Coordinates of C-alpha atoms and ligand atoms in Angstrom, one line a residue:
X162 CA 49.4 88.9 155.0
X163 CA 50.7 88.0 158.3
X164 CA 52.9 90.9 159.8
X165 CA 55.6 88.4 161.1
X166 CA 55.7 87.1 157.5
X167 CA 55.8 90.4 155.9
X168 CA 58.7 91.8 158.4
X169 CA 60.6 88.5 157.5
X170 CA 60.5 89.2 153.7
X171 CA 61.6 92.6 153.8
X172 CA 64.7 91.9 156.4
X173 CA 65.6 89.1 154.0
X174 CA 65.1 91.1 150.6
X175 CA 66.2 94.3 151.4
X176 CA 69.2 93.7 153.7
X177 CA 67.9 96.2 156.4
X178 CA 69.4 93.8 159.4
X179 CA 72.4 93.6 157.8
X180 CA 73.1 97.4 157.4
X181 CA 71.9 98.5 160.7
X182 CA 73.0 102.2 160.0
X183 CA 71.2 105.3 158.9
X184 CA 74.2 106.9 157.5
X185 CA 75.7 106.1 153.9
X186 CA 79.1 108.2 153.4
X187 CA 79.8 105.8 150.2
X188 CA 79.9 102.9 152.6
X189 CA 77.5 102.2 155.8
X190 CA 78.9 103.9 158.7
X191 CA 79.3 101.2 161.8
X192 CA 76.7 101.4 164.5
X193 CA 79.4 101.0 167.5
X194 CA 79.6 104.1 169.9
X195 CA 76.2 106.0 168.5
X196 CA 72.6 106.9 169.2
X197 CA 70.3 104.7 168.1
X198 CA 67.1 105.2 166.3
X199 CA 64.1 102.3 166.6
X200 CA 61.4 102.4 164.1
X201 CA 58.1 101.1 165.1
X202 CA 54.9 100.2 163.0
X203 CA 52.0 102.2 163.3
X204 CA 50.3 98.9 162.6
X205 CA 50.6 97.3 165.9
X206 CA 53.4 99.2 167.5
X207 CA 55.9 96.8 167.3
X208 CA 59.5 97.4 166.5
X209 CA 60.9 96.9 163.1
X210 CA 64.3 97.7 163.4
X211 CA 67.1 99.8 164.9
X212 CA 69.7 101.8 163.0
X213 CA 72.7 104.1 164.1
X214 CA 72.1 107.8 164.1
X215 CA 74.6 110.5 162.0
X216 CA 77.0 112.1 164.3
X217 CA 78.6 115.7 163.4
X218 CA 81.5 113.6 162.2
X219 CA 79.6 111.5 159.8
X220 CA 77.8 114.4 158.7
X221 CA 81.4 115.8 157.7
X222 CA 82.2 112.8 155.9
X223 CA 78.7 113.0 154.2
X224 CA 79.5 116.3 152.5
X225 CA 82.9 115.6 151.7
X226 CA 82.2 112.3 149.8
X227 CA 79.1 114.3 148.1
X228 CA 81.5 117.0 147.1
X229 CA 83.9 114.6 145.4
X230 CA 81.4 112.4 143.9
X231 CA 79.7 115.4 142.4
X232 CA 83.1 116.4 140.7
X233 CA 83.0 112.9 139.0
X234 CA 79.5 112.8 138.0
X235 CA 79.1 115.9 136.5
X236 CA 81.7 114.9 133.8
X237 CA 79.6 112.1 133.0
X238 CA 77.5 112.9 129.6
X239 CA 73.8 113.1 130.2
X240 CA 72.3 110.3 128.4
X241 CA 75.0 108.1 130.0
X242 CA 73.8 109.2 133.2
X243 CA 70.1 108.8 132.0
X244 CA 71.3 104.9 131.0
X245 CA 72.0 104.4 134.7
X246 CA 69.0 105.7 136.2
X247 CA 67.3 103.5 134.0
X248 CA 69.1 100.7 135.4
X249 CA 68.5 101.7 138.8
X250 CA 64.6 101.7 138.0
X251 CA 64.8 98.4 136.2
X252 CA 66.5 97.1 140.0
X253 CA 63.9 98.7 142.0
X254 CA 61.3 96.5 140.0
X255 CA 62.9 93.8 141.0
X256 CA 62.5 95.0 144.6
X257 CA 59.1 96.6 143.7
X258 CA 56.8 93.8 146.5
X259 CA 59.6 93.9 149.1
X260 CA 60.1 97.6 149.2
X261 CA 56.4 98.2 149.0
X262 CA 55.9 95.8 151.8
X263 CA 58.3 98.0 154.0
X264 CA 56.3 101.2 153.2
X265 CA 53.2 99.7 154.5
X266 CA 54.7 98.2 157.8
X267 CA 56.5 101.6 158.5
X268 CA 54.0 104.0 157.5
X269 CA 51.0 101.9 157.4
X270 CA 49.7 102.6 153.7
X271 CA 47.7 100.1 152.3
X272 CA 49.5 97.1 150.3
X273 CA 48.2 98.5 146.9
X274 CA 49.6 102.4 148.1
X275 CA 52.8 100.7 149.1
X276 CA 53.5 98.9 145.9
X277 CA 52.2 102.3 144.1
X278 CA 54.9 104.5 145.9
X279 CA 57.6 102.0 144.6
X280 CA 56.0 102.3 141.3
X281 CA 56.1 106.0 141.6
X282 CA 59.9 105.9 141.8
X283 CA 60.3 103.6 139.2
X284 CA 58.3 106.0 136.8
X285 CA 60.3 108.9 137.7
X286 CA 63.4 106.9 136.8
X287 CA 62.3 106.4 133.3
X288 CA 61.0 109.9 132.9
X289 CA 64.4 111.2 133.7
X290 CA 66.2 108.7 131.5
X291 CA 64.2 110.6 128.5
X292 CA 64.7 113.8 130.2
X293 CA 68.6 113.1 130.1
X294 CA 68.6 113.7 126.3
X295 CA 66.3 116.8 126.7
X296 CA 68.1 119.0 128.9
X297 CA 68.7 122.2 126.3
X298 CA 68.2 125.8 126.8
X299 CA 66.9 128.4 124.4
X300 CA 68.8 130.8 121.9
X301 CA 67.9 134.2 121.6
X302 CA 68.5 136.7 118.8
X303 CA 71.0 139.4 120.1
X304 CA 70.6 142.9 119.4
X305 CA 74.2 143.3 118.5
X306 CA 75.9 142.1 115.0
X307 CA 78.3 139.1 115.0
X308 CA 76.8 138.3 118.3
X309 CA 75.2 134.9 119.6
X310 CA 73.3 134.1 122.8
X311 CA 71.9 131.2 124.3
X312 CA 71.2 129.7 127.5
X313 CA 72.8 126.3 129.0
X314 CA 72.3 124.6 132.0
X315 CA 75.1 123.1 133.8
X316 CA 75.0 120.8 137.1
X317 CA 74.6 122.8 140.1
X318 CA 76.5 120.8 143.2
X319 CA 75.2 118.3 145.9
X320 CA 71.9 118.8 146.9
X321 CA 70.1 118.3 150.5
X322 CA 67.2 116.4 150.2
X323 CA 64.6 116.4 153.2
X324 CA 61.6 114.5 152.8
X325 CA 58.2 114.0 154.9
X326 CA 57.4 110.8 156.6
X327 CA 54.1 110.2 154.2
X328 CA 55.8 109.5 150.9
X329 CA 59.1 108.1 152.6
X330 CA 60.9 107.2 149.4
X331 CA 59.0 108.4 146.1
X332 CA 59.6 112.2 147.2
X333 CA 63.3 111.4 147.6
X334 CA 63.3 109.5 143.7
X335 CA 61.3 112.5 142.3
X336 CA 64.1 115.0 143.5
X337 CA 67.2 112.4 143.4
X338 CA 66.9 111.1 139.8
X339 CA 65.8 114.4 138.1
X340 CA 68.8 115.8 139.8
X341 CA 70.9 113.1 139.0
X342 CA 70.3 113.1 134.8
X343 CA 71.2 116.9 135.2
X344 CA 74.7 116.0 136.7
X345 CA 74.0 116.5 140.9
X346 CA 74.7 114.4 143.6
X347 CA 71.9 114.2 146.7
X348 CA 72.1 113.8 150.1
X349 CA 68.9 112.7 152.1
X350 CA 67.9 113.6 155.1
X351 CA 64.8 111.4 155.5
X352 CA 62.2 111.5 158.0
X353 CA 63.1 109.9 161.6
X354 CA 59.5 108.5 161.3
X355 CA 60.5 106.2 158.2
X356 CA 64.3 105.5 158.5
X357 CA 64.5 101.9 157.5
X358 CA 62.2 102.4 153.8
X359 CA 65.4 105.3 153.2
X360 CA 67.7 102.8 154.4
X361 CA 66.5 99.8 152.0
X362 CA 66.1 102.3 148.9
X363 CA 69.6 103.7 149.4
X364 CA 71.0 100.2 149.6
X365 CA 69.2 99.0 146.2
X366 CA 70.1 102.2 144.4
X367 CA 74.1 102.3 145.1
X368 CA 74.4 98.6 144.5
X369 CA 73.6 99.5 140.5
X370 CA 76.4 102.5 140.3
X371 CA 78.9 99.9 142.1
X372 CA 78.0 97.6 139.5
X373 CA 79.0 100.3 137.1
X374 CA 82.1 100.9 138.6
X375 CA 80.7 104.5 139.7
X376 CA 81.2 106.4 142.8
X377 CA 77.9 106.6 144.7
X378 CA 75.9 109.6 144.2
X379 CA 73.2 109.2 146.6
X380 CA 73.9 109.6 150.0
X381 CA 72.1 109.2 153.2
X382 CA 71.9 110.9 156.6
X383 CA 69.3 110.0 159.2
X384 CA 69.9 112.4 162.3
X385 CA 68.4 114.2 164.9
X386 CA 67.7 117.9 164.1
X387 CA 69.8 119.0 167.0
X388 CA 72.8 117.0 165.9
X389 CA 72.8 117.5 162.2
X390 CA 69.5 119.5 161.1
X391 CA 70.9 123.1 161.2
X392 CA 74.3 122.4 160.0
X393 CA 72.3 120.6 157.2
X394 CA 70.5 123.8 156.4
X395 CA 73.1 126.3 157.1
X396 CA 75.8 123.9 154.4
X397 CA 76.9 126.5 151.8
X398 CA 78.1 123.3 149.6
X399 CA 74.2 122.5 149.2
X400 CA 73.4 125.3 146.7
X401 CA 69.8 124.0 146.8
X402 CA 67.7 122.4 149.5
X403 CA 64.7 120.4 148.7
X404 CA 62.1 120.3 151.3
X405 CA 59.1 118.4 151.9
X406 CA 56.9 118.8 154.9
X407 CA 54.6 120.8 157.2
X408 CA 54.5 124.5 156.4
X409 CA 55.9 125.4 160.2
X410 CA 59.1 123.3 159.5
X411 CA 59.4 124.4 156.1
X412 CA 59.1 128.1 156.8
X413 CA 62.3 127.8 159.2
X414 CA 64.1 125.8 156.2
X415 CA 63.2 128.6 154.0
X416 CA 64.5 131.6 156.4
X417 CA 67.7 129.6 157.1
X418 CA 68.5 128.9 153.7
X419 CA 67.6 132.1 152.2
X420 CA 70.0 133.7 155.0
X421 CA 72.8 132.4 152.9
X422 CA 71.1 133.1 149.8
X423 CA 70.8 129.2 149.2
X424 CA 67.8 128.2 146.8
X425 CA 65.0 126.2 148.0
X426 CA 62.4 124.1 146.7
X427 CA 59.5 123.9 149.1
X428 CA 56.8 121.5 149.0
X429 CA 54.4 122.2 152.1
X430 CA 51.1 121.4 153.6
X431 CA 47.9 121.6 151.7
X432 CA 44.2 122.4 152.7
X433 CA 42.7 121.0 149.5
X434 CA 38.7 121.1 148.3
X435 CA 36.6 119.6 145.9
X436 CA 33.7 121.8 144.6
X437 CA 30.9 119.7 143.9
X438 CA 28.2 121.4 141.6
X439 CA 24.9 120.2 140.8
X440 CA 25.8 119.4 137.4
X441 CA 28.0 116.8 138.2
X442 CA 27.7 113.0 137.9
X443 CA 27.1 112.1 141.4
X444 CA 28.6 108.8 141.7
X445 CA 31.9 109.6 139.9
X446 CA 32.0 112.6 142.0
X447 CA 31.2 110.3 145.6
X448 CA 34.2 108.1 144.5
X449 CA 36.3 111.0 143.7
X450 CA 36.1 112.8 147.0
X451 CA 36.1 109.7 149.1
X452 CA 39.3 108.5 147.7
X453 CA 40.9 112.2 148.0
X454 CA 39.5 112.3 151.6
X455 CA 40.3 108.7 152.6
X456 CA 43.1 107.5 150.9
X457 CA 46.4 107.1 153.0
X458 CA 44.3 107.7 155.9
X459 CA 44.1 111.4 154.9
X460 CA 47.9 111.7 155.3
X461 CA 48.5 112.6 151.8
X462 CA 49.6 116.5 151.0
X463 CA 46.6 116.7 148.3
X464 CA 44.0 114.8 150.8
X465 CA 40.5 116.6 150.0
X466 CA 40.0 118.2 153.5
X467 CA 37.1 120.3 152.3
X468 CA 33.8 119.8 150.6
X469 CA 32.2 122.5 148.6
X470 CA 28.6 121.3 148.2
X471 CA 26.0 122.9 145.8
X472 CA 22.8 123.5 148.2
X473 CA 20.2 121.7 145.6
X474 CA 22.3 118.4 145.8
X475 CA 23.7 119.1 149.4
X476 CA 21.4 116.3 151.3
X477 CA 21.6 113.7 149.0
X478 CA 25.6 114.0 148.4
X479 CA 26.1 114.1 152.4
X480 CA 24.0 110.9 152.7
X481 CA 26.1 109.0 150.1
X482 CA 29.1 110.4 151.5
X483 CA 28.0 109.2 155.0
X484 CA 27.1 105.6 153.8
X485 CA 30.6 105.5 152.0
X486 CA 32.4 106.4 155.4
X487 CA 30.5 104.1 157.2
X488 CA 31.2 101.1 155.0
X489 CA 34.7 101.6 154.0
X490 CA 37.2 98.8 156.0
X491 CA 39.6 100.0 158.5
X492 CA 42.3 97.8 159.6
X493 CA 45.6 96.5 158.8
X494 CA 47.2 97.7 155.6
X495 CA 48.6 94.4 155.0
X496 CA 45.1 92.9 154.3
X497 CA 44.3 93.5 151.0
X498 CA 40.5 94.4 151.5
X499 CA 41.7 97.3 153.9
X500 CA 41.2 100.5 152.5
X501 CA 42.0 102.8 155.5
X502 CA 45.2 101.9 157.4
X503 CA 46.4 103.6 160.6
X504 CA 47.9 107.0 161.1
X505 CA 51.6 107.1 161.5
X506 CA 51.5 107.8 165.8
X507 CA 50.1 108.8 169.0
X508 CA 50.6 112.5 168.0
X509 CA 48.7 112.4 165.0
X510 CA 45.6 110.7 167.0
X511 CA 46.0 113.5 169.3
X512 CA 45.6 116.1 166.6
X513 CA 42.9 114.5 165.2
X514 CA 40.9 114.6 168.3
X515 CA 41.8 117.8 169.2
X516 CA 40.9 119.2 165.7
X517 CA 37.2 117.5 166.1
X518 CA 36.9 118.9 169.3
X519 CA 37.8 122.7 168.0
X520 CA 35.4 122.2 165.0
X521 CA 32.5 121.2 167.4
X522 CA 33.3 124.2 169.6
X523 CA 33.3 126.5 166.7
X524 CA 29.7 125.4 165.6
X525 CA 30.5 122.3 163.3
X526 CA 28.3 119.4 163.3
X527 CA 29.5 115.9 163.4
X528 CA 28.1 113.8 160.8
X529 CA 30.0 110.5 160.9
X530 CA 33.2 109.3 162.6
X531 CA 34.9 111.3 165.6
X532 CA 36.8 108.9 167.6
X533 CA 39.7 106.3 167.6
X534 CA 38.8 102.9 166.4
X535 CA 39.5 99.9 168.2
X536 CA 41.0 96.8 166.5
X537 CA 41.4 93.4 167.9
X538 CA 45.0 92.4 168.1
X539 CA 45.8 95.8 167.0
X540 CA 45.2 97.6 170.2
X541 CA 48.6 99.3 169.6
X542 CA 48.2 100.9 166.6
X543 CA 46.7 104.1 165.4
X544 CA 43.4 103.7 163.9
X545 CA 40.6 106.4 163.8
X546 CA 37.4 106.8 162.5
X547 CA 37.3 108.6 159.3
X548 CA 35.2 111.9 159.9
X549 CA 32.7 114.1 158.2
X550 CA 31.8 117.4 159.9
X551 CA 29.3 119.9 158.8
X552 CA 31.2 123.4 158.8
X553 CA 31.0 127.0 157.8
X554 CA 33.3 128.9 156.1
X555 CA 34.2 131.2 158.8
X556 CA 35.6 128.6 161.3
X557 CA 39.3 129.0 161.8
X558 CA 39.9 125.1 162.0
X559 CA 38.8 124.9 158.4
X560 CA 41.7 126.9 157.2
X561 CA 44.2 124.4 158.7
X562 CA 45.8 121.3 157.7
X563 CA 45.2 118.5 160.0
X564 CA 46.9 115.4 159.0
X565 CA 44.3 112.9 159.5
X566 CA 40.7 111.8 157.5
X567 CA 38.7 114.7 158.7
X568 CA 36.4 116.4 155.7
X569 CA 34.5 119.6 156.5
X570 CA 31.6 120.1 154.3
X571 CA 30.2 123.5 153.4
X572 CA 27.2 124.7 151.2
X573 CA 27.3 127.0 148.2
X574 CA 24.6 128.9 146.2
X575 CA 26.8 130.3 143.0
X576 CA 30.0 129.6 141.7
X577 CA 31.6 132.6 142.6
X578 CA 30.6 131.8 145.9
X579 CA 32.0 128.6 145.9
X580 CA 35.5 129.8 144.6
X581 CA 35.4 132.6 147.4
X582 CA 35.2 129.6 149.7
X583 CA 37.9 127.5 147.9
X584 CA 40.5 130.3 147.9
X585 CA 40.0 131.4 151.7
X586 CA 42.8 129.5 153.1
X587 CA 46.3 130.1 153.6
X588 CA 47.3 127.0 151.8
X589 CA 47.1 126.6 147.8
X590 CA 48.2 123.1 146.9
X591 CA 45.5 121.0 145.2
X592 CA 41.8 121.8 143.9
X593 CA 38.9 119.9 142.2
X594 CA 35.5 120.5 140.8
X595 CA 33.4 117.9 139.5
X596 CA 31.1 119.4 137.0
X597 CA 29.9 118.4 133.6
X598 CA 29.0 122.1 132.9
X599 CA 31.6 123.8 130.8
X600 CA 31.1 127.3 132.2
X601 CA 31.5 126.2 135.8
X602 CA 34.6 124.2 134.8
X603 CA 36.1 127.1 132.8
X604 CA 35.3 129.9 135.6
X605 CA 37.2 127.5 138.0
X606 CA 40.3 127.1 135.6
X607 CA 40.2 131.0 134.9
X608 CA 42.3 133.9 137.0
X609 CA 39.3 134.0 139.2
X610 CA 39.2 130.2 139.8
X611 CA 41.1 128.1 142.1
X612 CA 44.4 129.6 143.2
X613 CA 46.3 126.2 143.9
X614 CA 49.4 124.7 141.9
X615 CA 47.1 121.8 140.9
X616 CA 43.8 122.3 139.3
X617 CA 41.8 118.8 138.4
X618 CA 38.5 118.5 136.9
X619 CA 36.1 115.6 137.6
X620 CA 38.9 113.6 139.4
X621 CA 40.2 113.8 142.8
X622 CA 42.6 116.3 144.2
X623 CA 44.7 113.3 145.5
X624 CA 47.0 111.1 143.0
X625 CA 48.8 113.4 140.9
X626 CA 50.7 111.8 137.8
X627 CA 54.7 112.1 137.7
X628 CA 54.3 113.8 134.4
X629 CA 53.2 117.0 135.5
X630 CA 55.1 119.7 137.7
X631 CA 53.9 119.1 141.2
X632 CA 53.3 122.0 143.9
X633 CA 51.4 124.5 145.1
X634 CA 51.1 128.5 146.0
X635 CA 50.6 130.4 148.9
X636 CA 51.6 128.7 151.9
X637 CA 52.4 125.6 150.5
X638 CA 55.5 127.1 149.3
X639 CA 55.6 127.9 145.5
X640 CA 58.2 124.6 144.9
X641 CA 57.4 122.6 141.8
X642 CA 59.1 119.2 141.1
X643 CA 58.8 115.8 139.4
X644 CA 57.6 116.3 135.7
X645 CA 57.5 119.0 132.8
X646 CA 60.3 121.2 133.5
X647 CA 60.8 121.3 136.8
X648 CA 64.1 119.7 136.4
X649 CA 65.7 123.5 136.1
X650 CA 65.6 123.9 139.6
X651 CA 68.5 121.4 140.0
X652 CA 70.4 123.4 137.2
X653 CA 73.1 126.0 137.2
X654 CA 71.5 128.2 134.8
X655 CA 73.9 130.4 132.5
X656 CA 73.0 133.2 130.1
X657 CA 75.9 132.8 127.3
X658 CA 77.0 135.8 124.7
X659 CA 79.3 135.0 122.3
X660 CA 81.1 138.5 120.0
X661 CA 82.6 136.4 116.9
X662 CA 83.1 140.1 115.1
X663 CA 86.2 142.1 115.0
X664 CA 84.9 144.9 117.4
X665 CA 83.4 145.2 120.8
X666 CA 79.7 147.0 120.5
X667 CA 77.5 147.4 123.6
X668 CA 73.9 146.7 124.5
X669 CA 71.5 149.3 124.2
X670 CA 74.0 151.7 122.0
X671 CA 76.1 152.9 124.8
X672 CA 79.4 153.9 123.8
X673 CA 82.5 153.6 125.5
X674 CA 85.6 154.1 123.1
X675 CA 88.9 154.4 124.7
X676 CA 91.4 156.3 122.7
X677 CA 94.7 154.7 121.9
Ligands
NAD271 P1 57.4 118.1 159.4 O1 57.2 119.1 158.9 O2 57.0 117.4 160.4 O3 59.1 117.0 158.7 C1 59.3 117.0 157.4 C2 60.6 116.7 157.5 O4 61.5 117.5 158.0 C3 61.0 115.2 158.3 O5 61.9 114.7 157.5 C4 61.9 116.0 159.5 O6 62.6 115.1 160.3 C5 62.3 117.2 159.1 N1 62.8 118.0 159.8 C6 62.0 118.2 161.1 N2 62.6 119.7 161.7 C7 63.6 119.7 161.2 C8 64.6 121.0 161.1 N3 64.3 121.8 162.4 N4 65.4 121.0 160.2 C9 65.7 119.9 159.3 N5 64.8 119.3 158.9 C10 63.4 119.0 160.2 O7 56.3 116.9 158.3 P2 55.9 115.4 158.1 O8 54.9 115.4 159.2 O9 57.0 114.5 157.8 O10 55.0 115.3 157.0 C11 53.6 115.9 156.7 C12 53.5 117.1 156.1 O11 54.2 117.2 155.0 C13 52.3 117.5 156.1 O12 51.9 119.1 155.8 C14 51.9 117.3 154.3 O13 51.2 118.1 153.7 C15 53.4 117.9 154.1 N6 53.7 117.1 152.6 C16 53.9 118.3 151.5 C17 54.4 117.7 150.3 C18 54.1 118.6 149.2 O14 54.4 117.8 147.9 N7 53.5 119.8 149.2 C19 54.2 116.3 150.4 C20 54.3 115.3 151.2 C21 53.8 115.9 152.5

């Protein structure tokens, strides 16, 4: 697909040219007299569009509209809320192709990954619809006579959602659709590297609410950190801030929101490893590690960044990886044959080059890659060669997340040693082992094994399904979102005790009788 036609298609189908604004307060705020933000494509550096940024006044209006909508939305029965989300998923399905192309244009994902991003939104919407009939708590046995105890989950309030550039709409949907069936409304502050995808998404989903004569429940505020960033985090009317991004920014978010006793859902950076044992199916392991390390040009939170290889297969496996890396097609993500598109911007390219230099200074040996990739007619795009570096566990750079396609390879002798290397990083998001040996697999899954939120056997660290709770431990922030019981973070949990007896007995046998 050609760039010009792709842009024409998304402008027409997703209305981004018409909207021209990064602020949805219930209607789109006007662009006049505002600071503007241009969005450029990492494919070729060309401008995709311009939107107006939020002012402090817009921010005030957004939060007031969100508060007022929350008061109405929370009154609607859960299953009815679920039906609306289902209709939204049906609507997104109609836009899957165009919205997916916009994701590819704006963040450089391959066409198939761009469509996958929209499919993930659709899937979580259908999941949320089912969930809307299952928001239930436990009943507990009371120690007191004629007492009943149970838990209920009520809507929590307007929720602030801040998302990273690399999942420019799916992460928003993970949060917003689940929050919506629980009875909440959301205010989205997307990455300023992917504002148009956010504008298009908000445009599509709110149309469904309007069609059903409902107030908007999905608000948008694109703004500079210095204009609205701290107001957003300090806002007491957001009982919960869901943040997806780097450990550095997430730590600041955790601190500011914690100061006001707000809740946070932190989904921060990873430094994911795959352990490949001598008992694996070699071809599957090569595919799994290559997908994990190369997909989205290494710009997934779950990207495989470290390969821990058994000494007996080290040379053969590394040779196969090298071949795979050298044959992989790098170029415009709009070409269906491309497997690796561009990095998001020049800063990312600089980070990539610096990490490689640092790794070499620390004793790492370059196996393949290591350079900027020049592509004809795409000179202003941000393409790099996927890189493999032989490393040792003591190198500091191996403990950092560089958001680029760099894979550090380390050798191990015993499964115990492999897990020591594996866990010796500050982050704890995703992990994988490739083995057909049940002892190795169970060791990896045991209490001595992987310390990550996600542990995969014979499949990649990347590519999670929506049905599981997603998130990680340690510096990754401890948050869980998407499937399983992750919905509970968006709810106000209340323990209820009802006394239907004729006197007031106290718990733990405490006596407190007032003489009359
Ligand atoms: P980032 O931390 O630079 O930005 C994340 C978001 O925070 C953006 O929307 C940005 O505009 C906003 N932001 C920046 N400063 C802010 C401030 N002072 N106040 C409020 N908001 C602020 O991260 P990024 O480069 O967009 O994304 C890449 C990072 O995200 C990687 O570390 C990756 O691992 C992580 N990530 C984690 C997950 C997960 O689920 N664990 C998923 C995707 C990405």
